[in-house]
Coordinates of C-alpha atoms in Angstrom, one line a residue:
M111 CA 101.7 16.6 170.8
A112 CA 98.2 15.7 171.0
E113 CA 97.1 12.7 169.2
P114 CA 95.4 13.6 165.0
P115 CA 92.0 12.8 165.1
R116 CA 90.5 9.8 163.7
T117 CA 89.1 10.3 160.1
D118 CA 88.0 6.1 159.6
R119 CA 85.3 6.8 161.8
P120 CA 81.9 7.8 160.9
G121 CA 81.1 11.3 161.9
P122 CA 77.4 12.2 163.4
G123 CA 74.5 11.8 161.2
T124 CA 76.7 9.7 158.9
A125 CA 75.4 5.9 157.7
T126 CA 77.6 2.9 158.0
R127 CA 77.4 0.6 155.2
P128 CA 75.8 -2.3 156.0
P129 CA 78.9 -5.5 155.8
R130 CA 78.1 -7.5 152.7
P131 CA 76.0 -10.9 153.1
T132 CA 78.7 -13.5 152.2
S133 CA 78.0 -17.4 151.3
R134 CA 77.7 -18.3 155.2
D135 CA 75.1 -15.8 155.5
V136 CA 73.5 -16.9 152.6
A137 CA 73.7 -21.0 154.3
H138 CA 72.9 -19.9 157.7
A139 CA 69.8 -18.2 156.7
A140 CA 68.8 -21.2 154.0
G141 CA 69.6 -23.6 156.8
V142 CA 72.1 -25.5 154.2
S143 CA 75.8 -25.7 154.4
Q144 CA 77.9 -23.3 152.5
A145 CA 79.3 -26.3 150.0
T146 CA 75.3 -26.3 148.5
V147 CA 75.1 -22.7 148.5
S148 CA 78.6 -23.2 146.4
L149 CA 76.9 -25.9 144.3
V150 CA 73.9 -23.7 143.6
L151 CA 75.8 -20.4 143.1
G152 CA 77.9 -22.3 140.7
D153 CA 75.1 -23.9 138.7
K154 CA 76.7 -27.1 139.5
W155 CA 73.7 -28.5 142.1
R156 CA 71.8 -30.9 138.9
G157 CA 72.0 -34.6 140.5
R158 CA 73.7 -33.3 143.7
V159 CA 71.0 -31.1 145.2
S160 CA 67.0 -31.2 145.3
E161 CA 65.3 -28.5 143.0
R162 CA 63.5 -27.0 146.1
T163 CA 67.1 -26.6 148.1
A164 CA 68.3 -25.0 144.8
G165 CA 65.1 -23.0 144.4
L166 CA 65.2 -21.8 148.6
V167 CA 69.3 -21.2 148.3
R168 CA 68.9 -18.8 145.4
N169 CA 65.8 -16.9 146.6
T170 CA 67.9 -16.2 150.0
A171 CA 70.2 -15.0 148.3
R172 CA 68.3 -12.4 146.1
E173 CA 66.3 -11.8 149.3
L174 CA 69.9 -10.9 151.3
G175 CA 71.3 -9.1 148.6
Y176 CA 74.4 -12.2 147.8
R177 CA 76.8 -11.3 144.9
P178 CA 79.3 -14.3 144.7
N179 CA 82.9 -12.7 144.4
L180 CA 83.4 -13.5 140.8
A181 CA 86.8 -12.1 140.5
A182 CA 88.0 -14.4 142.8
R183 CA 86.2 -17.7 141.6
N184 CA 87.8 -16.8 138.1
L185 CA 91.3 -16.7 139.4
R186 CA 90.8 -20.1 140.6
L187 CA 89.3 -21.9 138.0
G188 CA 91.9 -20.2 135.3
R189 CA 89.1 -18.6 133.7
T190 CA 87.4 -15.1 132.7
R191 CA 83.6 -16.1 132.0
T192 CA 83.8 -14.2 128.9
A193 CA 83.0 -15.3 125.3
L194 CA 84.0 -13.2 121.7
L195 CA 80.9 -13.4 119.6
V196 CA 82.3 -12.9 116.1
V197 CA 80.4 -11.1 112.9
P198 CA 80.8 -9.9 109.5
A199 CA 78.8 -6.5 110.4
L200 CA 77.5 -4.4 113.5
T201 CA 75.0 -3.1 111.2
H202 CA 72.9 -6.1 110.3
E203 CA 69.9 -6.2 112.6
F204 CA 70.7 -10.1 112.1
F205 CA 74.0 -10.4 114.2
A206 CA 72.3 -7.8 116.6
R207 CA 69.4 -10.8 117.6
V208 CA 72.4 -13.7 117.6
Y209 CA 74.0 -11.8 120.3
T210 CA 70.9 -11.0 122.7
G211 CA 70.3 -14.4 122.3
A212 CA 74.1 -15.4 122.9
A213 CA 73.9 -12.7 125.6
S214 CA 70.7 -14.2 127.5
V215 CA 72.3 -17.4 127.9
A216 CA 75.6 -15.7 129.5
A217 CA 74.0 -14.2 131.6
E218 CA 72.0 -16.6 133.2
H219 CA 75.6 -18.7 133.9
S220 CA 77.3 -15.2 134.9
F221 CA 78.9 -14.8 131.8
G222 CA 79.7 -12.0 130.0
V223 CA 79.6 -11.6 125.8
V224 CA 82.0 -9.3 123.6
L225 CA 80.9 -8.4 120.4
Y226 CA 83.2 -7.7 117.6
P227 CA 83.1 -7.1 114.6
S228 CA 85.7 -9.0 111.9
P229 CA 87.3 -6.0 110.2
E230 CA 87.2 -7.4 106.7
G231 CA 83.5 -8.8 107.1
V232 CA 83.6 -12.4 105.8
G233 CA 88.0 -12.3 105.7
P234 CA 90.3 -13.0 108.0
A235 CA 89.7 -11.4 111.7
K236 CA 92.3 -9.7 113.7
D237 CA 92.7 -10.5 118.0
P238 CA 91.1 -7.8 119.3
F239 CA 93.0 -8.2 122.9
A240 CA 97.0 -8.4 122.7
S241 CA 96.2 -12.1 123.5
A242 CA 92.6 -13.9 123.0
R243 CA 94.1 -17.1 124.9
A244 CA 94.4 -14.6 128.0
A245 CA 91.3 -12.1 127.7
L246 CA 88.8 -15.2 126.9
D247 CA 86.9 -18.5 127.4
G248 CA 85.8 -19.0 124.5
V249 CA 84.5 -17.9 121.0
I250 CA 81.7 -17.8 119.2
A251 CA 81.4 -16.9 115.4
S252 CA 78.6 -16.1 112.8
S253 CA 78.8 -16.4 109.2
I254 CA 82.4 -16.7 108.9
A255 CA 84.4 -19.3 107.8
S256 CA 86.7 -21.1 110.5
E257 CA 89.7 -20.1 108.9
A258 CA 89.0 -16.5 109.4
L259 CA 89.3 -16.9 112.9
A260 CA 93.1 -18.5 113.2
A261 CA 94.3 -15.4 114.9
I262 CA 92.1 -14.8 117.4
R263 CA 92.0 -18.7 118.7
G264 CA 95.1 -19.4 118.5
T265 CA 95.7 -23.3 119.0
D266 CA 93.5 -24.0 121.9
L267 CA 90.4 -21.8 122.4
P268 CA 87.4 -23.7 122.0
L269 CA 84.8 -22.4 118.9
V270 CA 81.4 -22.8 117.7
M271 CA 80.5 -21.6 114.8
L272 CA 77.1 -20.6 113.6
D273 CA 75.3 -20.4 110.2
S274 CA 78.7 -21.6 108.5
D275 CA 79.9 -24.9 106.9
P276 CA 78.9 -27.6 108.9
A277 CA 82.2 -29.3 107.2
G278 CA 85.0 -26.4 108.1
S279 CA 87.5 -27.8 110.5
G280 CA 88.7 -26.5 113.6
A281 CA 85.1 -26.4 115.8
A282 CA 84.1 -27.6 118.6
A283 CA 80.3 -27.4 117.4
H284 CA 77.9 -26.0 114.9
V285 CA 74.8 -24.3 114.9
N286 CA 73.0 -24.2 112.1
L287 CA 69.4 -22.8 110.3
D288 CA 68.3 -25.1 107.6
I289 CA 68.9 -22.9 104.9
A290 CA 68.8 -25.4 101.8
D291 CA 64.7 -26.2 103.2
A292 CA 64.0 -22.1 103.7
M293 CA 65.1 -21.4 99.8
R294 CA 62.9 -25.0 98.9
Q295 CA 60.3 -23.2 100.9
V296 CA 60.6 -19.7 98.5
T297 CA 60.9 -21.5 95.6
D298 CA 58.0 -23.7 96.0
H299 CA 55.4 -21.1 96.7
L300 CA 56.6 -19.3 93.7
L301 CA 56.7 -22.3 91.4
G302 CA 53.3 -23.4 92.9
L303 CA 52.4 -19.8 92.1
G304 CA 52.6 -20.1 88.1
H305 CA 56.0 -18.2 88.4
R306 CA 58.8 -19.3 85.3
R307 CA 61.0 -16.8 84.6
I308 CA 62.6 -15.7 88.0
T309 CA 65.9 -13.9 88.5
H310 CA 67.9 -14.5 92.0
L311 CA 69.6 -10.8 93.1
A312 CA 72.4 -12.6 95.0
S313 CA 74.6 -11.7 97.6
A314 CA 77.8 -11.0 96.0
V315 CA 79.2 -12.1 99.4
T316 CA 81.4 -15.6 99.2
S317 CA 80.3 -17.5 102.1
W318 CA 79.1 -20.4 102.8
T319 CA 75.4 -20.0 103.6
F320 CA 74.7 -17.8 100.2
T321 CA 76.4 -20.3 98.3
V322 CA 73.9 -23.0 99.9
R323 CA 70.9 -20.8 98.9
A324 CA 72.1 -20.6 94.8
E325 CA 72.8 -24.0 94.4
T326 CA 69.2 -25.1 96.3
L327 CA 67.4 -22.8 94.1
A328 CA 68.8 -24.3 90.6
E329 CA 68.3 -27.7 92.2
A330 CA 64.8 -26.4 92.9
V331 CA 63.5 -25.5 89.3
R332 CA 65.4 -28.6 87.6
G333 CA 63.2 -30.3 85.8
V334 CA 60.1 -27.8 86.1
P335 CA 59.0 -27.2 82.8
G336 CA 59.9 -23.6 81.4
A337 CA 61.3 -22.6 84.4
L338 CA 64.7 -20.4 84.5
V339 CA 66.2 -18.9 86.4
R340 CA 69.3 -16.0 86.0
T341 CA 71.5 -14.6 89.0
V342 CA 72.3 -11.3 89.6
P343 CA 74.8 -10.5 92.1
S344 CA 74.6 -7.6 94.3
A345 CA 76.4 -5.9 97.4
L346 CA 74.2 -6.1 100.5
E347 CA 72.4 -2.7 100.6
V348 CA 69.4 -1.1 99.4
H349 CA 71.0 1.2 96.3
A350 CA 73.5 -1.8 95.1
A351 CA 70.0 -3.9 95.1
R352 CA 67.9 -1.1 93.1
E353 CA 70.7 -1.1 90.0
A354 CA 71.1 -4.9 90.0
A355 CA 67.2 -5.2 89.7
E356 CA 67.0 -2.6 87.6
R357 CA 69.4 -4.9 85.1
A358 CA 67.4 -8.0 85.8
L359 CA 64.2 -5.9 84.5
G360 CA 65.5 -3.9 81.8
G361 CA 67.7 -6.5 80.3
P362 CA 67.2 -8.2 77.0
G363 CA 64.5 -10.8 76.9
P364 CA 61.7 -11.6 78.4
R365 CA 60.9 -10.0 81.9
P366 CA 61.6 -12.0 85.0
T367 CA 58.2 -12.4 86.9
A368 CA 60.1 -12.6 90.3
L369 CA 62.7 -11.9 92.2
I370 CA 64.2 -14.1 94.4
C371 CA 66.5 -12.0 97.1
D372 CA 69.1 -13.3 99.5
S373 CA 68.4 -10.8 102.1
D374 CA 65.4 -8.1 103.3
V375 CA 67.9 -5.6 102.7
L376 CA 68.3 -6.8 98.8
A377 CA 64.2 -6.8 98.6
A378 CA 64.0 -3.5 99.3
G379 CA 65.9 -2.6 96.7
A380 CA 64.6 -4.7 94.3
V381 CA 60.9 -2.7 95.2
K382 CA 62.5 0.6 94.6
A383 CA 63.8 -1.1 91.0
V384 CA 60.4 -2.2 90.4
R385 CA 58.6 1.3 91.3
K386 CA 61.0 3.1 89.6
L387 CA 60.6 1.2 86.2
G388 CA 56.5 2.0 86.4
L389 CA 56.1 -1.7 87.6
R390 CA 53.9 -3.1 90.5
V391 CA 54.8 -5.6 93.1
P392 CA 53.3 -7.8 93.1
D393 CA 51.0 -7.6 90.2
D394 CA 53.8 -7.2 87.7
V395 CA 56.6 -8.6 89.5
S396 CA 56.4 -11.1 92.6
V397 CA 59.8 -10.5 95.0
T398 CA 60.6 -12.3 98.3
G399 CA 63.5 -11.8 100.8
F400 CA 65.3 -13.5 103.5
D401 CA 65.8 -12.8 107.0
D402 CA 62.6 -11.5 108.2
L403 CA 63.9 -8.2 109.8
A404 CA 61.9 -5.3 110.8
L405 CA 62.7 -3.9 107.5
A406 CA 60.0 -6.8 105.9
T407 CA 57.1 -5.2 107.4
A408 CA 58.1 -1.4 106.7
V409 CA 58.2 -1.6 102.9
E410 CA 54.9 -2.2 100.9
P411 CA 53.7 -4.0 100.4
E412 CA 55.2 -6.1 103.3
L413 CA 57.7 -8.9 101.8
T414 CA 57.4 -12.5 101.6
T415 CA 60.2 -14.0 103.2
V416 CA 62.0 -16.3 105.3
R417 CA 62.1 -16.2 109.2
L418 CA 65.4 -17.0 110.5
P419 CA 65.3 -17.5 114.7
A420 CA 68.3 -15.7 114.9
E421 CA 68.2 -15.3 118.7
Q422 CA 68.0 -19.2 119.0
V423 CA 70.9 -19.3 116.8
G424 CA 72.7 -17.3 119.6
E425 CA 70.9 -18.7 122.4
H426 CA 72.5 -22.0 121.0
G427 CA 75.6 -21.4 120.3
M428 CA 76.2 -19.7 123.8
S429 CA 74.7 -22.6 125.3
A430 CA 77.3 -25.0 123.0
L431 CA 80.4 -23.2 124.4
L432 CA 79.1 -23.6 128.1
A433 CA 78.9 -27.3 127.5
I434 CA 82.4 -27.1 126.1
L435 CA 84.0 -25.4 129.1
E436 CA 81.8 -27.7 131.2
G437 CA 83.6 -31.1 130.2
R438 CA 80.3 -32.2 128.3
E439 CA 79.4 -33.0 124.7
P440 CA 78.1 -29.9 123.0
E441 CA 75.1 -30.8 120.2
N442 CA 75.4 -29.8 116.4
T443 CA 72.0 -28.2 115.9
V444 CA 70.0 -27.4 113.1
L445 CA 67.7 -24.9 113.5
P446 CA 64.2 -25.1 111.3
V447 CA 62.8 -22.0 109.5
S448 CA 59.8 -20.7 108.6
L449 CA 58.3 -19.0 105.1
V450 CA 55.9 -16.0 106.0
I451 CA 53.9 -15.0 103.6
R452 CA 52.8 -11.5 102.8
G453 CA 51.5 -9.2 99.7
S454 CA 54.7 -8.8 98.0
T455 CA 54.4 -12.3 95.8
A456 CA 50.9 -13.3 93.6
P457 CA 50.5 -15.2 90.4
P458 CA 52.6 -13.7 87.5
P459 CA 51.0 -11.5 85.2
S460 CA 48.7 -13.7 82.3
A461 CA 50.1 -11.7 79.6

């Protein structure tokens, strides 16, 4: 019987795929050892290899099209090189920007970031995997209480908290925004313009960041002659904010001349309420926001608001987690914020 034809040989005209370059190929082309290649591409070269040599190895690997076998390396290390970023919601631009920052740092270190919204918002978050310990190297959580992450973390998964109570337990590092300073900047701006009747359109969500805003506002006006702050809670959506602002502006007693809103979303609803009542922003009522989302410049007039560096929050959070995984001491960071003054604030009406 004749031997059947072999099927593993390329036929006429069929291009053969070149062999995948190895670390040995990179080492040979760069004129260094394989150990040096491993140190550089594993991002462990600092203090062991010169910056010039590290650059040479990276450039050579890029030119050859070399890609490390991450699956094999991770198996050796017992790691997945994956971090979980837990946020209250996927629909808010702030959290999308936090993810962008975290993912950019992660990519530089061959890490992946899985974005996961807590099903209950700021409440307890369920484990998105059969076992988070088996699927993740660490957890980063934004604007959520650390106690809400017990089901995900287990007992030993490292945790970095973002925009959360720095006194909270269980986190190896915290990255926060200077929320108190943010609210002081807003309040000082309005008081400086002459406003004394202020309504705080406050988020109805119970969390550290919103508590700090309310407490700081109350402290900032304390002792200012004639200054009065009234708090009106609202869900974090435009329609609810419009209704809450209408109640504040149309209620009994002197009308407030300024609305301090806990987010740009609430501020957008407040602007709609002012117009619905036949008033004008900022001639009759000044409105301020928080976050400096794209929405802040989409409304008319554009919002005076606090710019929060969300991308930097994500970057610092991922850097802190990487430090923990590498056995280094992570930094607890408080990021500065800035007030952006636009057309939605002006001195109160004289009448």
